[in-house]
Amino acid sequence: MSARTEAYREMLRHGEYDLRWMEVDSEWGVRAQPSKRGLTLNDINVGSYGVIPENARGSLSYAPRGADFDPSELPNIGYTLNTRAEVWAENLGKLYEEAVARQWSSTRDIPWNTLAPLPNDIEHAMCQLATFFTEVEFIAGDVPGGWLGQINNTYHETKLFMATQVMDEARHLEVFRKRALANGGGLGKCPREVEEGLKYIFDIGSFPQMLARLHLFGEGRVLTLFRMGEMIAQNEAEKTIFRLCAQDESRHVAFGYLQLRHLIAEDPDRVEEIHEALDAAEERTIELGATPEQLEPFLILLGGGEKHMDVGMQKFGVLRHKIVQEYLQRCHSIDLDRQERCKLREVQDINII
Amino acid sequence: MLTFPSLGWFQQLVQLMNENEATYRRLGYADVTWALEVQPSSPTHVPQLYRFVFEEYTCSEVTEMEPGTDPDVDFTLQATLDTWCEMVRNIQENHGPDLDHSLNKLALMDDPIYVAANDFLSRDLFARYGQTFQQFFNGAMQIPTEFAA
């Protein structure tokens, strides 16, 4: 027991109290005013509490931004992301509030009663796709979750948003697993190429590279696939699944976009690091595109059956073009000129300027 | 009977949104300013431009603007008169859009609806609030409508 604790116990034994904790050396008398929708995270960023330090290397404990504490007395949690440039951006508080407000429930909000028996090939394809999305959503939750403990508490807006992403991805994997098991099919195959591609994201050792790979590239790609979901949905339940997931995915893309734009503006030397992550992402995607478990369900669903996969291939080609176009436009919007370097063949037909 | 498209028709749509706050609250708030551009489908048609301000669960403002002016919005949904009329008719006839006439589907490939924005983050707001926009246009089911020739 520390001397301080012993002394305090002695005080208590004598019926005395300390109360010096009231002599707090933080900003006092704060009256944050609620805005129209209530007391938001941005509303409480007032006075010294709203000052976002350029770096927080001197504060490596769980003590929150603006509290009264002596960093030298507190344990070092070992945060590795301790600068504003790396892990903060404008509007993340607002994005967090939006995430909280737009949550939904896969149990309550999907009209599961609209599921009906489907032809065998269509059910197989939808179940294989649901299996793939379940794998993807696992990684999309595990990765931000893994990075949460690396981010300094000073930048709590970032951590809070990432926590909502973990919840979103949990709901997504839940809803796709439910779809696979709710209409006479079951889970499909998990090929090595997909799993290795996902492990690659899990193993990324740099936060900006993770943002580039997972949020900018991966979530952007999945966003277009979810938006496309309406074209392959066979009933109202599937349509609703894809529509609601697309909204969430778009927030995740926005998070990566805001963070990377902020980093590039504050520390342009990190651009090459981001490019390298995207180089690898594009290479992996080229391999994934030639994996039957990945490609063929889309072709069956887009074509309208196993006998019309050629039609599906044509539609999928158009969509792939769209995915690459949107990816390059997002890169361009954050001052990342990717067009010359992009390894995806669809880039040849795209002019984003 | 209100004519589509017209300011009166969109004001009615806005009123329906504002009277159904609970539905929009369930979807979550949407803070976005956007515009809808009606492009001529034939030489006799006149272009039109409408600007909407969504705040939280309601639409606080709808205005008709001079076509060709900068509406100062996050994004503009651009389509021909025929496309907009077909979408609204489909929503009314099917009690909600069929698979080929949802906003998302019509805008997915940039044609027949194009989502124009200066910045891709702003453009993505269309997807981020996708269900809110669809709910908004689904209000067309409740508006007795005659379509502009």
Short mmCIF file of C-alpha atoms in Angstrom, two decimals:
data_model
loop_
_atom_site.label_atom_id
_atom_site.label_comp_id
_atom_site.label_asym_id
_atom_site.label_seq_id
_atom_site.Cartn_x
_atom_site.Cartn_y
_atom_site.Cartn_z
CA MET A 1 0.00 0.00 0.00
CA SER A 2 1.33 3.42 -0.92
CA ALA A 3 2.24 5.99 1.72
CA ARG A 4 -0.49 8.22 0.38
CA THR A 5 -3.13 5.50 0.82
CA GLU A 6 -1.90 4.67 4.28
CA ALA A 7 -2.04 8.30 5.32
CA TYR A 8 -5.54 8.62 3.98
CA ARG A 9 -6.73 5.53 5.79
CA GLU A 10 -5.36 7.05 8.94
CA MET A 11 -7.32 10.24 8.28
CA LEU A 12 -10.51 8.25 7.78
CA ARG A 13 -9.91 6.39 11.04
CA HIS A 14 -9.88 9.79 12.76
CA GLY A 15 -13.08 10.84 11.01
CA GLU A 16 -11.26 13.29 8.76
CA TYR A 17 -11.60 13.84 5.03
CA ASP A 18 -9.18 15.12 2.45
CA LEU A 19 -11.23 17.11 -0.08
CA ARG A 20 -8.14 18.56 -1.75
CA TRP A 21 -9.30 16.90 -4.95
CA MET A 22 -11.68 19.85 -5.18
CA GLU A 23 -8.69 22.14 -5.71
CA VAL A 24 -8.63 21.05 -9.27
CA ASP A 25 -6.21 22.60 -11.72
CA SER A 26 -8.36 22.16 -14.77
CA GLU A 27 -10.71 24.67 -16.32
CA TRP A 28 -13.66 25.02 -13.93
CA GLY A 29 -17.07 26.64 -14.28
CA VAL A 30 -17.65 25.22 -17.72
CA ARG A 31 -21.22 25.30 -18.98
CA ALA A 32 -21.28 23.67 -22.39
CA GLN A 33 -24.51 24.55 -24.14
CA PRO A 34 -26.56 21.89 -25.89
CA SER A 35 -27.20 22.53 -29.57
CA LYS A 36 -30.43 21.75 -31.34
CA ARG A 37 -30.15 17.97 -31.18
CA GLY A 38 -28.83 17.77 -27.62
CA LEU A 39 -25.41 18.00 -26.01
CA THR A 40 -23.06 16.76 -28.70
CA LEU A 41 -19.39 15.88 -28.57
CA ASN A 42 -18.59 19.08 -30.44
CA ASP A 43 -20.70 21.14 -28.01
CA ILE A 44 -18.44 20.14 -25.12
CA ASN A 45 -15.26 21.10 -26.96
CA VAL A 46 -15.26 24.45 -25.20
CA GLY A 47 -12.37 26.49 -23.79
CA SER A 48 -9.29 24.48 -22.97
CA TYR A 49 -11.27 21.25 -23.44
CA GLY A 50 -11.58 22.00 -27.12
CA VAL A 51 -7.86 22.53 -27.68
CA ILE A 52 -6.49 19.58 -29.61
CA PRO A 53 -2.77 19.33 -28.86
CA GLU A 54 -0.36 18.82 -31.74
CA ASN A 55 1.18 15.92 -29.88
CA ALA A 56 0.29 14.06 -26.72
CA ARG A 57 3.50 12.18 -26.08
CA GLY A 58 3.62 13.60 -22.56
CA SER A 59 0.30 12.05 -21.66
CA LEU A 60 0.28 8.30 -22.06
CA SER A 61 -2.26 7.24 -19.45
CA TYR A 62 -6.04 6.88 -19.47
CA ALA A 63 -6.41 10.41 -18.09
CA PRO A 64 -8.82 12.31 -20.35
CA ARG A 65 -8.01 15.46 -22.28
CA GLY A 66 -8.31 18.51 -20.04
CA ALA A 67 -8.23 16.66 -16.68
CA ASP A 68 -5.83 17.60 -13.86
CA PHE A 69 -3.04 15.06 -13.63
CA ASP A 70 0.71 14.70 -13.35
CA PRO A 71 1.79 12.47 -16.27
CA SER A 72 5.00 11.51 -14.48
CA GLU A 73 2.96 9.82 -11.73
CA LEU A 74 0.70 7.83 -14.03
CA PRO A 75 1.36 4.52 -15.76
CA ASN A 76 2.41 4.48 -19.38
CA ILE A 77 -0.21 2.63 -21.42
CA GLY A 78 2.16 2.51 -24.34
CA TYR A 79 0.17 4.40 -26.93
CA THR A 80 2.03 4.52 -30.21
CA LEU A 81 -0.22 7.05 -31.99
CA ASN A 82 0.33 10.30 -30.18
CA THR A 83 0.11 13.10 -32.73
CA ARG A 84 -2.77 15.14 -34.04
CA ALA A 85 -1.57 14.68 -37.60
CA GLU A 86 -1.83 10.90 -37.36
CA VAL A 87 -5.03 10.34 -35.45
CA TRP A 88 -7.30 13.33 -35.51
CA ALA A 89 -9.32 15.22 -38.07
CA GLU A 90 -12.02 17.87 -38.18
CA ASN A 91 -15.61 16.63 -38.03
CA LEU A 92 -14.88 13.28 -36.40
CA GLY A 93 -17.05 14.26 -33.45
CA LYS A 94 -19.90 14.96 -35.83
CA LEU A 95 -19.32 11.69 -37.64
CA TYR A 96 -19.44 9.86 -34.31
CA GLU A 97 -22.76 11.47 -33.41
CA GLU A 98 -24.13 10.51 -36.80
CA ALA A 99 -23.00 6.91 -36.29
CA VAL A 100 -24.75 6.76 -32.93
CA ALA A 101 -27.93 8.25 -34.38
CA ARG A 102 -28.08 5.97 -37.42
CA GLN A 103 -27.66 2.60 -35.75
CA TRP A 104 -30.09 -0.14 -36.74
CA SER A 105 -30.87 -3.67 -35.70
CA SER A 106 -30.54 -6.74 -37.89
CA THR A 107 -33.17 -8.43 -35.75
CA ARG A 108 -35.77 -5.65 -35.86
CA ASP A 109 -35.20 -3.65 -39.04
CA ILE A 110 -34.87 -6.35 -41.70
CA PRO A 111 -38.19 -7.72 -43.03
CA TRP A 112 -37.08 -11.33 -42.69
CA ASN A 113 -40.59 -12.53 -43.46
CA THR A 114 -40.10 -11.49 -47.11
CA LEU A 115 -37.52 -14.21 -47.68
CA ALA A 116 -38.87 -16.91 -49.97
CA PRO A 117 -37.41 -20.08 -51.50
CA LEU A 118 -35.02 -19.31 -54.36
CA PRO A 119 -33.66 -21.41 -57.23
CA ASN A 120 -30.75 -23.51 -56.04
CA ASP A 121 -28.08 -21.60 -57.97
CA ILE A 122 -29.33 -18.22 -56.73
CA GLU A 123 -29.50 -19.40 -53.11
CA HIS A 124 -26.00 -20.87 -53.38
CA ALA A 125 -24.67 -17.62 -54.84
CA MET A 126 -26.31 -15.42 -52.21
CA CYS A 127 -25.08 -17.68 -49.41
CA GLN A 128 -21.52 -17.69 -50.80
CA LEU A 129 -21.64 -13.91 -51.01
CA ALA A 130 -23.03 -13.68 -47.47
CA THR A 131 -20.17 -15.92 -46.32
CA PHE A 132 -17.64 -13.66 -48.00
CA PHE A 133 -19.17 -10.52 -46.50
CA THR A 134 -19.17 -12.16 -43.07
CA GLU A 135 -15.42 -12.80 -43.39
CA VAL A 136 -14.86 -9.24 -44.57
CA GLU A 137 -16.89 -7.75 -41.74
CA PHE A 138 -14.91 -9.73 -39.17
CA ILE A 139 -11.70 -8.12 -40.34
CA ALA A 140 -13.34 -4.71 -40.67
CA GLY A 141 -14.20 -4.90 -36.97
CA ASP A 142 -11.08 -6.61 -35.68
CA VAL A 143 -8.68 -4.15 -37.30
CA PRO A 144 -10.07 -0.87 -35.92
CA GLY A 145 -10.62 -2.67 -32.62
CA GLY A 146 -6.96 -3.66 -32.56
CA TRP A 147 -5.81 -0.11 -33.23
CA LEU A 148 -8.03 1.47 -30.59
CA GLY A 149 -5.56 0.69 -27.82
CA GLN A 150 -2.74 2.34 -29.76
CA ILE A 151 -4.44 5.72 -30.02
CA ASN A 152 -3.74 8.29 -27.35
CA ASN A 153 -6.82 9.16 -25.29
CA THR A 154 -6.22 12.82 -26.00
CA TYR A 155 -7.78 12.20 -29.40
CA HIS A 156 -10.93 10.61 -28.03
CA GLU A 157 -13.10 11.67 -31.01
CA THR A 158 -11.16 9.24 -33.19
CA LYS A 159 -11.45 6.41 -30.68
CA LEU A 160 -15.17 6.96 -30.24
CA PHE A 161 -15.83 6.84 -33.96
CA MET A 162 -13.75 3.70 -34.35
CA ALA A 163 -15.77 2.08 -31.58
CA THR A 164 -18.93 2.75 -33.59
CA GLN A 165 -17.29 1.19 -36.61
CA VAL A 166 -16.56 -1.96 -34.62
CA MET A 167 -20.25 -2.06 -33.68
CA ASP A 168 -21.34 -1.44 -37.28
CA GLU A 169 -19.17 -4.26 -38.56
CA ALA A 170 -20.48 -6.56 -35.84
CA ARG A 171 -24.00 -5.85 -37.05
CA HIS A 172 -22.97 -6.45 -40.65
CA LEU A 173 -21.42 -9.83 -40.00
CA GLU A 174 -24.47 -10.67 -37.91
CA VAL A 175 -26.89 -9.75 -40.69
CA PHE A 176 -24.98 -11.64 -43.40
CA ARG A 177 -24.68 -14.73 -41.23
CA LYS A 178 -28.39 -14.52 -40.58
CA ARG A 179 -29.11 -14.24 -44.29
CA ALA A 180 -27.00 -17.31 -45.06
CA LEU A 181 -28.84 -19.37 -42.48
CA ALA A 182 -32.39 -18.12 -43.01
CA ASN A 183 -33.52 -19.29 -46.43
CA GLY A 184 -32.70 -22.93 -46.97
CA GLY A 185 -29.00 -22.52 -47.74
CA GLY A 186 -26.07 -22.24 -45.39
CA LEU A 187 -22.57 -20.89 -45.18
CA GLY A 188 -20.31 -21.31 -48.19
CA LYS A 189 -16.60 -21.73 -48.79
CA CYS A 190 -13.78 -19.60 -47.39
CA PRO A 191 -10.92 -19.76 -49.91
CA ARG A 192 -7.29 -19.30 -49.00
CA GLU A 193 -6.86 -16.24 -51.22
CA VAL A 194 -9.59 -14.32 -49.41
CA GLU A 195 -8.33 -15.26 -45.97
CA GLU A 196 -4.74 -14.34 -46.84
CA GLY A 197 -5.90 -11.01 -48.24
CA LEU A 198 -7.74 -10.29 -45.01
CA LYS A 199 -4.80 -11.37 -42.87
CA TYR A 200 -2.66 -8.94 -44.79
CA ILE A 201 -4.92 -6.10 -43.58
CA PHE A 202 -4.79 -7.45 -40.04
CA ASP A 203 -0.97 -7.45 -40.12
CA ILE A 204 -0.48 -3.89 -41.37
CA GLY A 205 1.81 -2.11 -38.92
CA SER A 206 1.15 1.51 -39.77
CA PHE A 207 -2.04 3.37 -38.93
CA PRO A 208 -2.12 5.49 -42.11
CA GLN A 209 -1.49 2.36 -44.17
CA MET A 210 -4.36 0.66 -42.38
CA LEU A 211 -6.61 3.63 -43.14
CA ALA A 212 -5.59 3.56 -46.78
CA ARG A 213 -6.04 -0.19 -47.13
CA LEU A 214 -9.13 -0.77 -45.02
CA HIS A 215 -11.08 2.47 -45.17
CA LEU A 216 -10.17 4.20 -48.39
CA PHE A 217 -9.67 1.14 -50.59
CA GLY A 218 -11.59 -1.67 -48.93
CA GLU A 219 -14.59 0.12 -47.46
CA GLY A 220 -14.94 2.20 -50.61
CA ARG A 221 -15.03 -0.98 -52.66
CA VAL A 222 -17.51 -2.65 -50.35
CA LEU A 223 -19.66 0.50 -50.37
CA THR A 224 -20.12 0.19 -54.13
CA LEU A 225 -20.82 -3.53 -53.78
CA PHE A 226 -23.46 -2.83 -51.14
CA ARG A 227 -25.03 -0.15 -53.32
CA MET A 228 -25.03 -2.71 -56.10
CA GLY A 229 -26.81 -5.08 -53.71
CA GLU A 230 -30.16 -3.73 -54.84
CA MET A 231 -29.45 -5.14 -58.28
CA ILE A 232 -28.87 -8.65 -56.97
CA ALA A 233 -31.34 -8.69 -54.11
CA GLN A 234 -34.17 -11.18 -54.58
CA ASN A 235 -36.55 -9.81 -51.97
CA GLU A 236 -37.18 -6.89 -49.64
CA ALA A 237 -35.11 -8.42 -46.84
CA GLU A 238 -31.96 -8.52 -48.99
CA LYS A 239 -32.61 -5.07 -50.39
CA THR A 240 -32.91 -3.65 -46.89
CA ILE A 241 -29.74 -5.41 -45.76
CA PHE A 242 -27.69 -3.90 -48.56
CA ARG A 243 -29.22 -0.42 -48.23
CA LEU A 244 -28.62 -0.17 -44.50
CA CYS A 245 -25.12 -1.60 -44.72
CA ALA A 246 -24.26 0.89 -47.48
CA GLN A 247 -25.12 3.82 -45.23
CA ASP A 248 -22.77 2.54 -42.53
CA GLU A 249 -20.05 1.77 -45.02
CA SER A 250 -20.20 5.28 -46.37
CA ARG A 251 -19.47 6.63 -42.88
CA HIS A 252 -16.43 4.38 -42.62
CA VAL A 253 -15.17 5.63 -45.96
CA ALA A 254 -15.69 9.20 -44.73
CA PHE A 255 -13.64 8.44 -41.63
CA GLY A 256 -10.67 7.18 -43.63
CA TYR A 257 -11.05 10.03 -46.06
CA LEU A 258 -11.06 12.70 -43.32
CA GLN A 259 -8.12 11.15 -41.48
CA LEU A 260 -5.95 10.68 -44.55
CA ARG A 261 -6.75 14.12 -45.93
CA HIS A 262 -5.75 15.62 -42.59
CA LEU A 263 -2.54 13.59 -42.44
CA ILE A 264 -1.52 14.45 -45.98
CA ALA A 265 -2.15 18.14 -45.34
CA GLU A 266 -0.21 18.13 -42.05
CA ASP A 267 2.57 15.71 -42.95
CA PRO A 268 3.01 15.32 -46.74
CA ASP A 269 6.07 13.14 -46.16
CA ARG A 270 3.70 10.27 -45.32
CA VAL A 271 2.25 10.15 -48.83
CA GLU A 272 4.62 7.46 -50.09
CA GLU A 273 3.69 5.26 -47.14
CA ILE A 274 0.04 5.54 -48.17
CA HIS A 275 0.84 4.81 -51.81
CA GLU A 276 2.69 1.64 -50.80
CA ALA A 277 -0.34 0.36 -48.92
CA LEU A 278 -2.51 1.00 -51.95
CA ASP A 279 0.01 -0.71 -54.26
CA ALA A 280 -0.34 -3.85 -52.19
CA ALA A 281 -4.12 -3.50 -51.93
CA GLU A 282 -4.49 -3.32 -55.69
CA GLU A 283 -2.25 -6.36 -56.22
CA ARG A 284 -4.28 -8.39 -53.75
CA THR A 285 -7.50 -7.35 -55.42
CA ILE A 286 -6.30 -8.50 -58.81
CA GLU A 287 -5.76 -11.96 -57.31
CA LEU A 288 -9.11 -11.93 -55.53
CA GLY A 289 -10.89 -11.06 -58.78
CA ALA A 290 -9.72 -14.38 -60.19
CA THR A 291 -11.02 -16.46 -57.29
CA PRO A 292 -14.14 -18.45 -58.26
CA GLU A 293 -15.74 -18.23 -54.81
CA GLN A 294 -15.44 -14.47 -55.05
CA LEU A 295 -16.34 -13.83 -58.66
CA GLU A 296 -18.93 -16.38 -59.68
CA PRO A 297 -21.65 -15.62 -57.10
CA PHE A 298 -21.70 -12.06 -58.42
CA LEU A 299 -22.00 -13.32 -61.98
CA ILE A 300 -24.90 -15.64 -61.12
CA LEU A 301 -26.74 -12.97 -59.16
CA LEU A 302 -26.15 -10.18 -61.66
CA GLY A 303 -26.98 -12.39 -64.64
CA GLY A 304 -30.02 -13.98 -63.07
CA GLY A 305 -28.82 -17.57 -62.82
CA GLU A 306 -26.07 -20.01 -63.65
CA LYS A 307 -27.11 -20.03 -67.31
CA HIS A 308 -26.69 -16.28 -67.64
CA MET A 309 -23.28 -15.78 -66.11
CA ASP A 310 -22.04 -14.18 -69.32
CA VAL A 311 -24.62 -11.44 -68.83
CA GLY A 312 -23.48 -11.16 -65.23
CA MET A 313 -19.88 -10.84 -66.38
CA GLN A 314 -20.76 -7.86 -68.55
CA LYS A 315 -22.59 -6.13 -65.71
CA PHE A 316 -19.83 -6.92 -63.26
CA GLY A 317 -17.27 -5.40 -65.62
CA VAL A 318 -19.21 -2.14 -65.62
CA LEU A 319 -19.39 -2.21 -61.84
CA ARG A 320 -15.69 -2.90 -61.47
CA HIS A 321 -15.02 0.10 -63.63
CA LYS A 322 -17.27 2.16 -61.39
CA ILE A 323 -15.50 0.91 -58.26
CA VAL A 324 -12.10 1.91 -59.62
CA GLN A 325 -13.38 5.26 -60.82
CA GLU A 326 -14.79 6.11 -57.38
CA TYR A 327 -11.60 4.92 -55.69
CA LEU A 328 -9.45 7.16 -57.87
CA GLN A 329 -11.79 10.10 -57.34
CA ARG A 330 -11.58 9.67 -53.58
CA CYS A 331 -7.78 9.53 -53.78
CA HIS A 332 -7.77 12.65 -55.93
CA SER A 333 -10.01 14.46 -53.42
CA ILE A 334 -7.49 13.95 -50.63
CA ASP A 335 -4.57 15.12 -52.80
CA LEU A 336 -3.33 11.62 -53.48
CA ASP A 337 -2.61 11.32 -57.16
CA ARG A 338 -3.06 7.63 -57.77
CA GLN A 339 -4.00 7.43 -61.41
CA GLU A 340 -0.49 6.98 -62.82
CA ARG A 341 0.46 4.41 -60.24
CA CYS A 342 -2.76 2.37 -60.09
CA LYS A 343 -2.26 -1.29 -61.04
CA LEU A 344 -5.91 -2.08 -61.76
CA ARG A 345 -6.53 -2.46 -65.46
CA GLU A 346 -9.79 -0.50 -65.36
CA VAL A 347 -7.70 2.63 -64.75
CA GLN A 348 -6.86 2.81 -68.47
CA ASP A 349 -10.39 3.99 -69.34
CA ILE A 350 -10.79 6.42 -66.48
CA ASN A 351 -10.17 10.11 -66.53
CA ILE A 352 -11.00 11.68 -63.20
CA ILE A 353 -9.91 15.22 -63.96
CA MET B 1 -53.74 18.15 -57.67
CA LEU B 2 -50.16 19.43 -57.83
CA THR B 3 -47.93 19.51 -60.87
CA PHE B 4 -44.65 17.63 -60.85
CA PRO B 5 -42.13 19.13 -60.92
CA SER B 6 -43.01 22.42 -59.26
CA LEU B 7 -42.19 24.28 -56.09
CA GLY B 8 -45.67 23.55 -54.77
CA TRP B 9 -45.19 19.81 -55.30
CA PHE B 10 -41.86 19.78 -53.48
CA GLN B 11 -43.26 21.94 -50.68
CA GLN B 12 -45.91 19.28 -50.20
CA LEU B 13 -43.22 16.59 -50.11
CA VAL B 14 -41.35 18.60 -47.50
CA GLN B 15 -44.49 19.02 -45.44
CA LEU B 16 -45.00 15.27 -45.46
CA MET B 17 -41.44 14.79 -44.23
CA ASN B 18 -41.89 17.31 -41.46
CA GLU B 19 -45.16 15.72 -40.35
CA ASN B 20 -43.50 12.32 -40.09
CA GLU B 21 -40.56 13.15 -37.88
CA ALA B 22 -40.83 9.86 -36.01
CA THR B 23 -40.08 7.90 -39.20
CA TYR B 24 -37.01 9.97 -39.92
CA ARG B 25 -35.90 9.84 -36.30
CA ARG B 26 -35.82 6.07 -36.62
CA LEU B 27 -33.46 6.40 -39.59
CA GLY B 28 -31.21 8.82 -37.71
CA TYR B 29 -30.53 12.44 -38.42
CA ALA B 30 -29.32 13.83 -41.71
CA ASP B 31 -27.63 17.21 -41.99
CA VAL B 32 -27.22 17.91 -45.66
CA THR B 33 -28.00 20.63 -48.19
CA TRP B 34 -28.68 19.31 -51.64
CA ALA B 35 -30.29 20.24 -54.91
CA LEU B 36 -32.41 18.55 -57.53
CA GLU B 37 -31.92 19.57 -61.14
CA VAL B 38 -34.54 18.86 -63.77
CA GLN B 39 -32.94 18.79 -67.18
CA PRO B 40 -35.07 19.16 -70.31
CA SER B 41 -36.10 15.95 -72.03
CA SER B 42 -37.17 17.85 -75.12
CA PRO B 43 -36.56 21.34 -76.57
CA THR B 44 -39.89 22.55 -75.18
CA HIS B 45 -39.00 21.75 -71.60
CA VAL B 46 -37.58 24.39 -69.28
CA PRO B 47 -34.80 23.36 -66.87
CA GLN B 48 -35.55 23.66 -63.16
CA LEU B 49 -33.47 23.69 -59.99
CA TYR B 50 -34.65 23.12 -56.41
CA ARG B 51 -32.60 23.42 -53.24
CA PHE B 52 -33.32 21.53 -50.01
CA VAL B 53 -31.91 21.93 -46.51
CA PHE B 54 -32.21 18.81 -44.36
CA GLU B 55 -31.56 19.42 -40.69
CA GLU B 56 -31.86 16.53 -38.29
CA TYR B 57 -35.18 14.88 -39.08
CA THR B 58 -36.86 17.57 -41.09
CA CYS B 59 -36.44 19.73 -44.15
CA SER B 60 -36.13 23.33 -43.01
CA GLU B 61 -36.05 24.92 -46.41
CA VAL B 62 -37.01 24.25 -49.99
CA THR B 63 -36.50 26.90 -52.67
CA GLU B 64 -36.65 27.10 -56.42
CA MET B 65 -33.53 28.59 -57.93
CA GLU B 66 -32.63 30.03 -61.27
CA PRO B 67 -31.28 27.18 -63.40
CA GLY B 68 -27.57 27.55 -64.00
CA THR B 69 -26.89 29.31 -60.69
CA ASP B 70 -24.64 27.74 -58.09
CA PRO B 71 -26.99 26.29 -55.45
CA ASP B 72 -24.16 26.07 -52.87
CA VAL B 73 -24.99 22.54 -51.80
CA ASP B 74 -23.23 19.32 -50.86
CA PHE B 75 -24.41 17.67 -54.05
CA THR B 76 -26.95 17.99 -56.84
CA LEU B 77 -29.05 15.15 -58.21
CA GLN B 78 -29.19 15.75 -61.95
CA ALA B 79 -31.61 13.99 -64.28
CA THR B 80 -33.98 14.67 -67.11
CA LEU B 81 -37.62 15.52 -66.65
CA ASP B 82 -38.58 12.12 -68.06
CA THR B 83 -36.38 10.33 -65.52
CA TRP B 84 -37.82 12.23 -62.57
CA CYS B 85 -41.39 11.74 -63.79
CA GLU B 86 -40.84 8.03 -64.31
CA MET B 87 -39.36 7.67 -60.83
CA VAL B 88 -42.24 9.48 -59.16
CA ARG B 89 -44.85 7.57 -61.18
CA ASN B 90 -43.19 4.30 -60.25
CA ILE B 91 -43.18 5.16 -56.55
CA GLN B 92 -46.88 6.04 -56.74
CA GLU B 93 -47.91 3.00 -58.76
CA ASN B 94 -45.99 0.46 -56.70
CA HIS B 95 -46.43 2.01 -53.28
CA GLY B 96 -42.69 2.54 -53.17
CA PRO B 97 -40.11 2.16 -55.92
CA ASP B 98 -39.64 -1.15 -57.64
CA LEU B 99 -36.12 -2.52 -57.97
CA ASP B 100 -35.32 -0.44 -61.03
CA HIS B 101 -36.56 2.88 -59.69
CA SER B 102 -34.97 3.34 -56.30
CA LEU B 103 -32.80 6.44 -56.01
CA ASN B 104 -29.78 4.29 -55.30
CA LYS B 105 -30.31 2.16 -58.40
CA LEU B 106 -30.97 5.12 -60.67
CA ALA B 107 -27.81 6.87 -59.46
CA LEU B 108 -25.54 3.85 -59.10
CA MET B 109 -24.01 4.01 -62.56
CA ASP B 110 -24.22 7.83 -62.87
CA ASP B 111 -27.03 7.45 -65.39
CA PRO B 112 -29.91 8.33 -65.54
CA ILE B 113 -29.32 10.23 -62.28
CA TYR B 114 -25.93 11.84 -61.81
CA VAL B 115 -24.76 12.95 -58.37
CA ALA B 116 -22.73 16.10 -58.99
CA ALA B 117 -20.45 17.43 -56.24
CA ASN B 118 -17.25 19.39 -55.92
CA ASP B 119 -15.83 17.02 -53.37
CA PHE B 120 -16.15 13.27 -53.09
CA LEU B 121 -16.82 13.41 -49.36
CA SER B 122 -19.85 15.57 -50.08
CA ARG B 123 -20.89 13.25 -52.88
CA ASP B 124 -20.78 10.28 -50.51
CA LEU B 125 -23.43 11.97 -48.35
CA PHE B 126 -25.90 10.68 -50.90
CA ALA B 127 -25.05 7.11 -49.85
CA ARG B 128 -24.62 7.99 -46.18
CA TYR B 129 -28.20 9.26 -45.94
CA GLY B 130 -29.55 7.00 -48.67
CA GLN B 131 -32.54 5.68 -46.74
CA THR B 132 -33.51 9.19 -45.65
CA PHE B 133 -33.60 10.38 -49.26
CA GLN B 134 -35.60 7.37 -50.39
CA GLN B 135 -38.07 7.88 -47.55
CA PHE B 136 -38.36 11.53 -48.57
CA PHE B 137 -39.24 10.69 -52.18
CA ASN B 138 -41.56 7.89 -51.08
CA GLY B 139 -43.77 10.70 -49.80
CA ALA B 140 -44.80 11.07 -53.46
CA MET B 141 -47.27 8.24 -52.82
CA GLN B 142 -49.40 10.67 -50.88
CA ILE B 143 -49.40 13.56 -53.34
CA PRO B 144 -52.12 13.66 -56.01
CA THR B 145 -49.97 14.55 -59.00
CA GLU B 146 -50.29 15.65 -62.58
CA PHE B 147 -47.12 15.46 -64.58
CA ALA B 148 -45.69 18.30 -66.62
CA ALA B 149 -46.02 17.65 -70.31
#
